[in-house]
Short mmCIF file of N, CA and C in Angstrom, two decimals:
data_model
loop_
_atom_site.label_atom_id
_atom_site.label_comp_id
_atom_site.label_asym_id
_atom_site.label_seq_id
_atom_site.Cartn_x
_atom_site.Cartn_y
_atom_site.Cartn_z
N MET A 1 59.67 140.34 20.77
CA MET A 1 60.85 140.81 21.31
C MET A 1 61.75 141.31 20.20
N ASN A 2 62.37 142.17 20.53
CA ASN A 2 63.20 142.74 19.50
C ASN A 2 64.62 142.23 19.63
N GLU A 3 65.38 142.60 18.68
CA GLU A 3 66.71 142.05 18.57
C GLU A 3 67.61 142.52 19.69
N THR A 4 67.47 143.69 20.10
CA THR A 4 68.32 144.19 21.20
C THR A 4 67.98 143.48 22.50
N GLN A 5 66.67 143.21 22.61
CA GLN A 5 66.29 142.49 23.83
C GLN A 5 66.80 141.06 23.75
N CYS A 6 66.73 140.48 22.58
CA CYS A 6 67.21 139.11 22.40
C CYS A 6 68.72 139.08 22.63
N ALA A 7 69.41 140.03 22.14
CA ALA A 7 70.86 140.08 22.31
C ALA A 7 71.19 140.28 23.77
N ALA A 8 70.40 141.12 24.44
CA ALA A 8 70.63 141.38 25.86
C ALA A 8 70.34 140.11 26.66
N GLU A 9 69.28 139.41 26.25
CA GLU A 9 68.96 138.17 26.95
C GLU A 9 70.06 137.14 26.70
N GLU A 10 70.55 137.15 25.46
CA GLU A 10 71.62 136.21 25.11
C GLU A 10 72.86 136.54 25.92
N ASP A 11 73.17 137.79 26.03
CA ASP A 11 74.34 138.22 26.83
C ASP A 11 74.14 137.83 28.30
N LEU A 12 72.91 138.02 28.76
CA LEU A 12 72.60 137.66 30.15
C LEU A 12 72.74 136.15 30.35
N ARG A 13 72.26 135.42 29.36
CA ARG A 13 72.38 133.97 29.48
C ARG A 13 73.85 133.55 29.49
N VAL A 14 74.64 134.14 28.70
CA VAL A 14 76.07 133.82 28.65
C VAL A 14 76.70 134.17 29.99
N ILE A 15 76.30 135.34 30.50
CA ILE A 15 76.85 135.76 31.80
C ILE A 15 76.38 134.80 32.90
N VAL A 16 75.06 134.46 32.84
CA VAL A 16 74.51 133.54 33.86
C VAL A 16 75.17 132.18 33.71
N ASP A 17 75.33 131.70 32.48
CA ASP A 17 75.99 130.40 32.28
C ASP A 17 77.43 130.45 32.78
N SER A 18 78.09 131.55 32.50
CA SER A 18 79.47 131.73 32.96
C SER A 18 79.51 131.71 34.48
N HIS A 19 78.56 132.44 35.09
CA HIS A 19 78.50 132.46 36.56
C HIS A 19 78.12 131.08 37.09
N ALA A 20 77.26 130.39 36.40
CA ALA A 20 76.84 129.05 36.83
C ALA A 20 78.03 128.10 36.77
N ARG A 21 78.82 128.19 35.72
CA ARG A 21 80.01 127.35 35.62
C ARG A 21 81.00 127.69 36.73
N ARG A 22 81.15 128.98 36.97
CA ARG A 22 82.06 129.41 38.03
C ARG A 22 81.55 128.93 39.39
N LEU A 23 80.23 129.02 39.59
CA LEU A 23 79.65 128.54 40.84
C LEU A 23 79.83 127.02 40.97
N ASP A 24 79.64 126.31 39.85
CA ASP A 24 79.85 124.87 39.88
C ASP A 24 81.31 124.56 40.23
N GLY A 25 82.21 125.31 39.66
CA GLY A 25 83.64 125.12 39.97
C GLY A 25 83.93 125.43 41.44
N LEU A 26 83.31 126.53 41.93
CA LEU A 26 83.50 126.88 43.34
C LEU A 26 82.90 125.81 44.26
N GLU A 27 81.74 125.30 43.87
CA GLU A 27 81.12 124.25 44.66
C GLU A 27 82.00 123.01 44.68
N ASP A 28 82.60 122.68 43.51
CA ASP A 28 83.52 121.55 43.46
C ASP A 28 84.74 121.82 44.37
N ASP A 29 85.23 123.05 44.28
CA ASP A 29 86.38 123.40 45.14
C ASP A 29 86.00 123.30 46.62
N VAL A 30 84.81 123.79 46.97
CA VAL A 30 84.34 123.72 48.36
C VAL A 30 84.17 122.27 48.78
N ASP A 31 83.60 121.44 47.88
CA ASP A 31 83.45 120.02 48.19
C ASP A 31 84.82 119.37 48.40
N THR A 32 85.77 119.70 47.54
CA THR A 32 87.13 119.17 47.67
C THR A 32 87.75 119.62 48.99
N LEU A 33 87.55 120.92 49.31
CA LEU A 33 88.08 121.43 50.58
C LEU A 33 87.41 120.76 51.78
N LYS A 34 86.10 120.53 51.67
CA LYS A 34 85.39 119.87 52.76
C LYS A 34 85.89 118.44 52.94
N SER A 35 86.07 117.73 51.82
CA SER A 35 86.56 116.35 51.93
C SER A 35 87.99 116.34 52.47
N GLY A 36 88.80 117.31 52.04
CA GLY A 36 90.17 117.43 52.56
C GLY A 36 90.15 117.75 54.05
N GLN A 37 89.22 118.64 54.42
CA GLN A 37 89.10 119.01 55.83
C GLN A 37 88.65 117.79 56.65
N SER A 38 87.72 117.03 56.11
CA SER A 38 87.28 115.82 56.80
C SER A 38 88.44 114.83 56.96
N ALA A 39 89.21 114.66 55.88
CA ALA A 39 90.37 113.76 55.94
C ALA A 39 91.38 114.26 56.97
N MET A 40 91.58 115.59 56.99
CA MET A 40 92.52 116.18 57.96
C MET A 40 92.01 115.97 59.38
N MET A 41 90.71 116.13 59.60
CA MET A 41 90.13 115.93 60.92
C MET A 41 90.28 114.48 61.35
N GLU A 42 90.02 113.56 60.41
CA GLU A 42 90.18 112.14 60.73
C GLU A 42 91.64 111.83 61.09
N ARG A 43 92.54 112.40 60.31
CA ARG A 43 93.97 112.20 60.57
C ARG A 43 94.35 112.80 61.91
N LEU A 44 93.85 113.96 62.21
CA LEU A 44 94.13 114.63 63.48
C LEU A 44 93.58 113.81 64.65
N ILE A 45 92.36 113.29 64.48
CA ILE A 45 91.77 112.43 65.52
C ILE A 45 92.61 111.17 65.71
N SER A 46 93.08 110.60 64.59
CA SER A 46 93.92 109.41 64.66
C SER A 46 95.24 109.72 65.39
N ILE A 47 95.85 110.83 65.06
CA ILE A 47 97.10 111.22 65.72
C ILE A 47 96.87 111.46 67.21
N GLU A 48 95.77 112.11 67.54
CA GLU A 48 95.43 112.36 68.94
C GLU A 48 95.22 111.04 69.68
N ALA A 49 94.55 110.09 69.06
CA ALA A 49 94.31 108.78 69.68
C ALA A 49 95.63 108.05 69.89
N GLN A 50 96.53 108.13 68.91
CA GLN A 50 97.84 107.50 69.05
C GLN A 50 98.63 108.13 70.19
N GLY A 51 98.55 109.46 70.28
CA GLY A 51 99.23 110.17 71.37
C GLY A 51 98.69 109.75 72.73
N GLN A 52 97.37 109.63 72.82
CA GLN A 52 96.78 109.19 74.09
C GLN A 52 97.20 107.77 74.43
N GLU A 53 97.25 106.91 73.42
CA GLU A 53 97.68 105.53 73.64
C GLU A 53 99.13 105.49 74.12
N ARG A 54 100.00 106.30 73.48
CA ARG A 54 101.39 106.37 73.92
C ARG A 54 101.47 106.86 75.36
N GLU A 55 100.66 107.86 75.68
CA GLU A 55 100.65 108.41 77.04
C GLU A 55 100.20 107.34 78.05
N ARG A 56 99.18 106.58 77.69
CA ARG A 56 98.73 105.50 78.58
C ARG A 56 99.84 104.45 78.76
N ASN A 57 100.50 104.10 77.65
CA ASN A 57 101.59 103.12 77.73
C ASN A 57 102.72 103.63 78.62
N ARG A 58 103.05 104.91 78.47
CA ARG A 58 104.10 105.49 79.32
C ARG A 58 103.69 105.48 80.78
N ALA A 59 102.43 105.78 81.04
CA ALA A 59 101.93 105.76 82.42
C ALA A 59 102.01 104.36 83.00
N VAL A 60 101.64 103.35 82.19
CA VAL A 60 101.71 101.97 82.65
C VAL A 60 103.16 101.57 82.90
N GLU A 61 104.06 101.94 81.98
CA GLU A 61 105.48 101.62 82.16
C GLU A 61 106.03 102.32 83.39
N ALA A 62 105.66 103.58 83.60
CA ALA A 62 106.12 104.30 84.79
C ALA A 62 105.60 103.65 86.06
N ALA A 63 104.35 103.21 86.05
CA ALA A 63 103.79 102.53 87.22
C ALA A 63 104.53 101.21 87.46
N ASP A 64 104.81 100.47 86.38
CA ASP A 64 105.56 99.21 86.52
C ASP A 64 106.95 99.48 87.09
N THR A 65 107.59 100.52 86.57
CA THR A 65 108.93 100.87 87.06
C THR A 65 108.88 101.24 88.54
N ARG A 66 107.88 102.04 88.93
CA ARG A 66 107.74 102.42 90.34
C ARG A 66 107.51 101.18 91.20
N ASN A 67 106.64 100.28 90.74
CA ASN A 67 106.38 99.06 91.50
C ASN A 67 107.63 98.20 91.63
N THR A 68 108.38 98.09 90.53
CA THR A 68 109.61 97.31 90.55
C THR A 68 110.62 97.93 91.51
N LEU A 69 110.76 99.25 91.45
CA LEU A 69 111.69 99.93 92.35
C LEU A 69 111.25 99.79 93.80
N THR A 70 109.96 99.86 94.04
CA THR A 70 109.46 99.68 95.41
C THR A 70 109.76 98.28 95.91
N ALA A 71 109.52 97.28 95.06
CA ALA A 71 109.80 95.89 95.45
C ALA A 71 111.29 95.69 95.69
N LEU A 72 112.12 96.28 94.82
CA LEU A 72 113.57 96.17 94.98
C LEU A 72 114.02 96.85 96.27
N THR A 73 113.46 98.00 96.57
CA THR A 73 113.79 98.71 97.80
C THR A 73 113.41 97.87 99.02
N GLN A 74 112.25 97.25 98.96
CA GLN A 74 111.83 96.39 100.07
C GLN A 74 112.77 95.20 100.23
N GLN A 75 113.16 94.60 99.11
CA GLN A 75 114.07 93.46 99.17
C GLN A 75 115.41 93.87 99.75
N LEU A 76 115.90 95.04 99.33
CA LEU A 76 117.17 95.54 99.86
C LEU A 76 117.06 95.82 101.36
N ALA A 77 115.93 96.40 101.77
CA ALA A 77 115.73 96.67 103.19
C ALA A 77 115.68 95.37 103.98
N GLU A 78 114.99 94.36 103.45
CA GLU A 78 114.93 93.07 104.13
C GLU A 78 116.30 92.43 104.19
N HIS A 79 117.04 92.50 103.08
CA HIS A 79 118.38 91.92 103.03
C HIS A 79 119.30 92.64 104.02
N THR A 80 119.23 93.96 104.03
CA THR A 80 120.05 94.75 104.93
C THR A 80 119.68 94.44 106.38
N GLY A 81 118.39 94.33 106.65
CA GLY A 81 117.94 93.98 107.99
C GLY A 81 118.42 92.61 108.41
N ALA A 82 118.37 91.66 107.48
CA ALA A 82 118.84 90.30 107.78
C ALA A 82 120.35 90.30 108.05
N GLN A 83 121.10 91.04 107.24
CA GLN A 83 122.54 91.13 107.47
C GLN A 83 122.83 91.80 108.81
N LYS A 84 122.07 92.83 109.12
CA LYS A 84 122.27 93.53 110.39
C LYS A 84 121.99 92.56 111.55
N ARG A 85 120.94 91.77 111.42
CA ARG A 85 120.61 90.81 112.47
C ARG A 85 121.70 89.75 112.57
N GLN A 86 122.22 89.27 111.45
CA GLN A 86 123.30 88.29 111.48
C GLN A 86 124.54 88.87 112.14
N ASN A 87 124.84 90.14 111.84
CA ASN A 87 125.99 90.80 112.46
C ASN A 87 125.78 90.92 113.97
N GLU A 88 124.57 91.25 114.39
CA GLU A 88 124.28 91.34 115.82
C GLU A 88 124.46 89.99 116.50
N LEU A 89 123.96 88.93 115.85
CA LEU A 89 124.11 87.59 116.42
C LEU A 89 125.59 87.19 116.49
N ALA A 90 126.35 87.52 115.46
CA ALA A 90 127.78 87.20 115.45
C ALA A 90 128.50 87.98 116.55
N GLU A 91 128.14 89.24 116.75
CA GLU A 91 128.75 90.04 117.82
C GLU A 91 128.40 89.47 119.19
N ASP A 92 127.16 89.04 119.37
CA ASP A 92 126.76 88.42 120.64
C ASP A 92 127.57 87.15 120.89
N SER A 93 127.72 86.33 119.88
CA SER A 93 128.50 85.11 120.01
C SER A 93 129.95 85.43 120.34
N LEU A 94 130.50 86.43 119.67
CA LEU A 94 131.89 86.83 119.92
C LEU A 94 132.04 87.33 121.36
N ARG A 95 131.07 88.12 121.84
CA ARG A 95 131.12 88.60 123.22
C ARG A 95 131.11 87.42 124.19
N ARG A 96 130.25 86.42 123.92
CA ARG A 96 130.20 85.24 124.80
C ARG A 96 131.54 84.52 124.82
N TRP A 97 132.14 84.34 123.63
CA TRP A 97 133.43 83.67 123.57
C TRP A 97 134.50 84.47 124.31
N ARG A 98 134.46 85.79 124.18
CA ARG A 98 135.44 86.63 124.89
C ARG A 98 135.27 86.49 126.40
N LYS A 99 134.01 86.52 126.86
CA LYS A 99 133.76 86.36 128.29
C LYS A 99 134.27 85.00 128.77
N LEU A 100 133.98 83.96 127.98
CA LEU A 100 134.44 82.62 128.33
C LEU A 100 135.97 82.56 128.38
N ALA A 101 136.62 83.20 127.40
CA ALA A 101 138.08 83.23 127.37
C ALA A 101 138.64 83.96 128.58
N VAL A 102 138.00 85.05 128.97
CA VAL A 102 138.46 85.79 130.15
C VAL A 102 138.30 84.94 131.41
N VAL A 103 137.15 84.27 131.54
CA VAL A 103 136.91 83.41 132.71
C VAL A 103 137.92 82.28 132.75
N ILE A 104 138.15 81.63 131.61
CA ILE A 104 139.12 80.53 131.56
C ILE A 104 140.52 81.05 131.88
N GLY A 105 140.86 82.21 131.35
CA GLY A 105 142.17 82.81 131.65
C GLY A 105 142.33 83.10 133.13
N LEU A 106 141.29 83.65 133.73
CA LEU A 106 141.35 83.92 135.17
C LEU A 106 141.48 82.62 135.97
N LEU A 107 140.69 81.60 135.59
CA LEU A 107 140.79 80.32 136.29
C LEU A 107 142.19 79.72 136.15
N CYS A 108 142.75 79.78 134.96
CA CYS A 108 144.10 79.26 134.75
C CYS A 108 145.11 80.03 135.58
N THR A 109 144.96 81.35 135.63
CA THR A 109 145.89 82.18 136.41
C THR A 109 145.79 81.84 137.89
N VAL A 110 144.55 81.77 138.39
CA VAL A 110 144.37 81.43 139.81
C VAL A 110 144.88 80.03 140.09
N SER A 111 144.58 79.09 139.19
CA SER A 111 145.06 77.71 139.38
C SER A 111 146.57 77.65 139.36
N ALA A 112 147.19 78.37 138.45
CA ALA A 112 148.65 78.38 138.37
C ALA A 112 149.24 78.98 139.64
N ALA A 113 148.64 80.05 140.12
CA ALA A 113 149.15 80.67 141.34
C ALA A 113 148.98 79.72 142.53
N ALA A 114 147.80 79.10 142.62
CA ALA A 114 147.57 78.17 143.73
C ALA A 114 148.49 76.95 143.61
N GLY A 115 148.62 76.44 142.40
CA GLY A 115 149.47 75.27 142.19
C GLY A 115 150.92 75.56 142.51
N SER A 116 151.42 76.68 142.05
CA SER A 116 152.82 77.00 142.34
C SER A 116 153.03 77.23 143.83
N THR A 117 152.02 77.82 144.49
CA THR A 117 152.14 78.03 145.94
C THR A 117 152.12 76.68 146.66
N LEU A 118 151.18 75.82 146.28
CA LEU A 118 151.09 74.53 146.96
C LEU A 118 152.27 73.62 146.64
N LEU A 119 152.68 73.61 145.40
CA LEU A 119 153.77 72.73 145.01
C LEU A 119 155.13 73.22 145.51
N SER A 120 155.20 74.47 145.90
CA SER A 120 156.46 74.96 146.45
C SER A 120 156.67 74.41 147.87
N ASP A 121 155.59 74.00 148.51
CA ASP A 121 155.71 73.36 149.82
C ASP A 121 156.05 71.89 149.58
N GLN A 122 157.18 71.41 150.16
CA GLN A 122 157.67 70.07 149.88
C GLN A 122 156.74 69.01 150.45
N GLU A 123 156.11 69.30 151.54
CA GLU A 123 155.22 68.32 152.14
C GLU A 123 153.99 68.08 151.26
N VAL A 124 153.42 69.18 150.73
CA VAL A 124 152.27 69.05 149.83
C VAL A 124 152.70 68.35 148.56
N ALA A 125 153.85 68.73 148.02
CA ALA A 125 154.36 68.11 146.80
C ALA A 125 154.57 66.62 147.01
N SER A 126 155.13 66.24 148.13
CA SER A 126 155.35 64.81 148.41
C SER A 126 154.02 64.08 148.50
N THR A 127 153.03 64.71 149.11
CA THR A 127 151.72 64.07 149.22
C THR A 127 151.13 63.85 147.84
N ILE A 128 151.23 64.84 146.98
CA ILE A 128 150.66 64.71 145.63
C ILE A 128 151.38 63.63 144.85
N TRP A 129 152.73 63.67 144.83
CA TRP A 129 153.49 62.73 144.02
C TRP A 129 153.42 61.30 144.55
N VAL A 130 153.59 61.13 145.85
CA VAL A 130 153.71 59.78 146.38
C VAL A 130 152.35 59.19 146.73
N HIS A 131 151.55 59.89 147.49
CA HIS A 131 150.30 59.31 147.97
C HIS A 131 149.20 59.30 146.93
N TRP A 132 149.09 60.36 146.14
CA TRP A 132 147.98 60.43 145.17
C TRP A 132 148.34 59.84 143.82
N LEU A 133 149.51 60.20 143.32
CA LEU A 133 149.90 59.73 141.99
C LEU A 133 150.69 58.43 142.05
N HIS A 134 151.10 58.02 143.22
CA HIS A 134 151.86 56.79 143.43
C HIS A 134 153.12 56.76 142.56
N LEU A 135 153.81 57.87 142.56
CA LEU A 135 155.08 58.00 141.83
C LEU A 135 156.17 58.37 142.82
N ARG A 136 157.35 58.32 142.32
CA ARG A 136 158.48 58.78 143.14
C ARG A 136 158.55 60.28 143.01
N GLU A 137 159.07 60.90 144.00
CA GLU A 137 159.19 62.35 143.97
C GLU A 137 160.20 62.73 142.90
N PRO A 138 159.91 63.76 142.09
CA PRO A 138 160.82 64.11 141.00
C PRO A 138 162.19 64.54 141.48
N TRP A 139 162.29 65.14 142.60
CA TRP A 139 163.59 65.62 143.07
C TRP A 139 164.46 64.47 143.55
N ASP A 140 163.80 63.35 143.96
CA ASP A 140 164.59 62.19 144.34
C ASP A 140 165.20 61.53 143.12
N MET A 141 164.46 61.54 142.00
CA MET A 141 164.98 60.92 140.79
C MET A 141 166.14 61.71 140.23
N ALA A 142 166.14 63.00 140.40
CA ALA A 142 167.23 63.82 139.89
C ALA A 142 168.50 63.56 140.69
N GLN A 143 168.37 63.18 141.96
CA GLN A 143 169.54 62.94 142.80
C GLN A 143 169.95 61.48 142.81
N GLY A 144 169.21 60.65 142.18
CA GLY A 144 169.58 59.24 142.14
C GLY A 144 168.73 58.40 143.06
N GLY A 145 167.70 58.93 143.65
CA GLY A 145 166.78 58.15 144.46
C GLY A 145 167.15 58.17 145.94
N PRO A 146 166.31 57.48 146.78
CA PRO A 146 166.57 57.47 148.22
C PRO A 146 167.81 56.64 148.60
N ASP A 147 168.13 55.66 147.80
CA ASP A 147 169.32 54.85 148.09
C ASP A 147 170.58 55.67 147.93
N ASN A 148 170.60 56.52 146.92
CA ASN A 148 171.75 57.35 146.66
C ASN A 148 171.91 58.36 147.79
N ALA A 149 170.82 58.85 148.35
CA ALA A 149 170.91 59.79 149.44
C ALA A 149 171.53 59.12 150.67
N ALA A 150 171.21 57.83 150.92
CA ALA A 150 171.80 57.10 152.04
C ALA A 150 173.28 56.85 151.81
N ASN A 151 173.66 56.56 150.55
CA ASN A 151 175.07 56.34 150.21
C ASN A 151 175.86 57.61 150.37
N LEU A 152 175.30 58.72 150.03
CA LEU A 152 176.00 60.00 150.13
C LEU A 152 176.26 60.35 151.60
N SER A 153 175.29 60.08 152.47
CA SER A 153 175.48 60.39 153.88
C SER A 153 176.45 59.44 154.57
N ALA A 154 176.62 58.23 154.03
CA ALA A 154 177.53 57.25 154.63
C ALA A 154 178.98 57.60 154.31
N HIS A 155 179.25 58.26 153.31
CA HIS A 155 180.64 58.59 152.93
C HIS A 155 181.15 59.65 153.72
#
């Protein structure tokens, strides 16, 4: 081989070595990028898993809240129904008392009317006072009794 060929081969080797070093550097860069990409993918998967977990937790909390609100609504409905029933019972009782008061009032009115009519008759009044109650007639006591009536007529 001659010197020009040797020099050309040497130049080629330098160029090939230079390219080999550059390729090695590129391969290292690609490996670094691949490992970075893998780390990024793992991080992305982790973030996605955390997001899904948060979403599940929110769904569970929302379901719990809905269940609690449903239970509270049912309790309020039961309480309102119970109060409504108590009010109905109280109104029924009040109506009964009013009816009873009206009946008693009517009986008292009729009794008072009958009593005043009967007691206005002196014969009935005398029968009640003297024969039934065994008392003196009230009008005789106001005048001083039967003895006083005889004394008044003698004068």
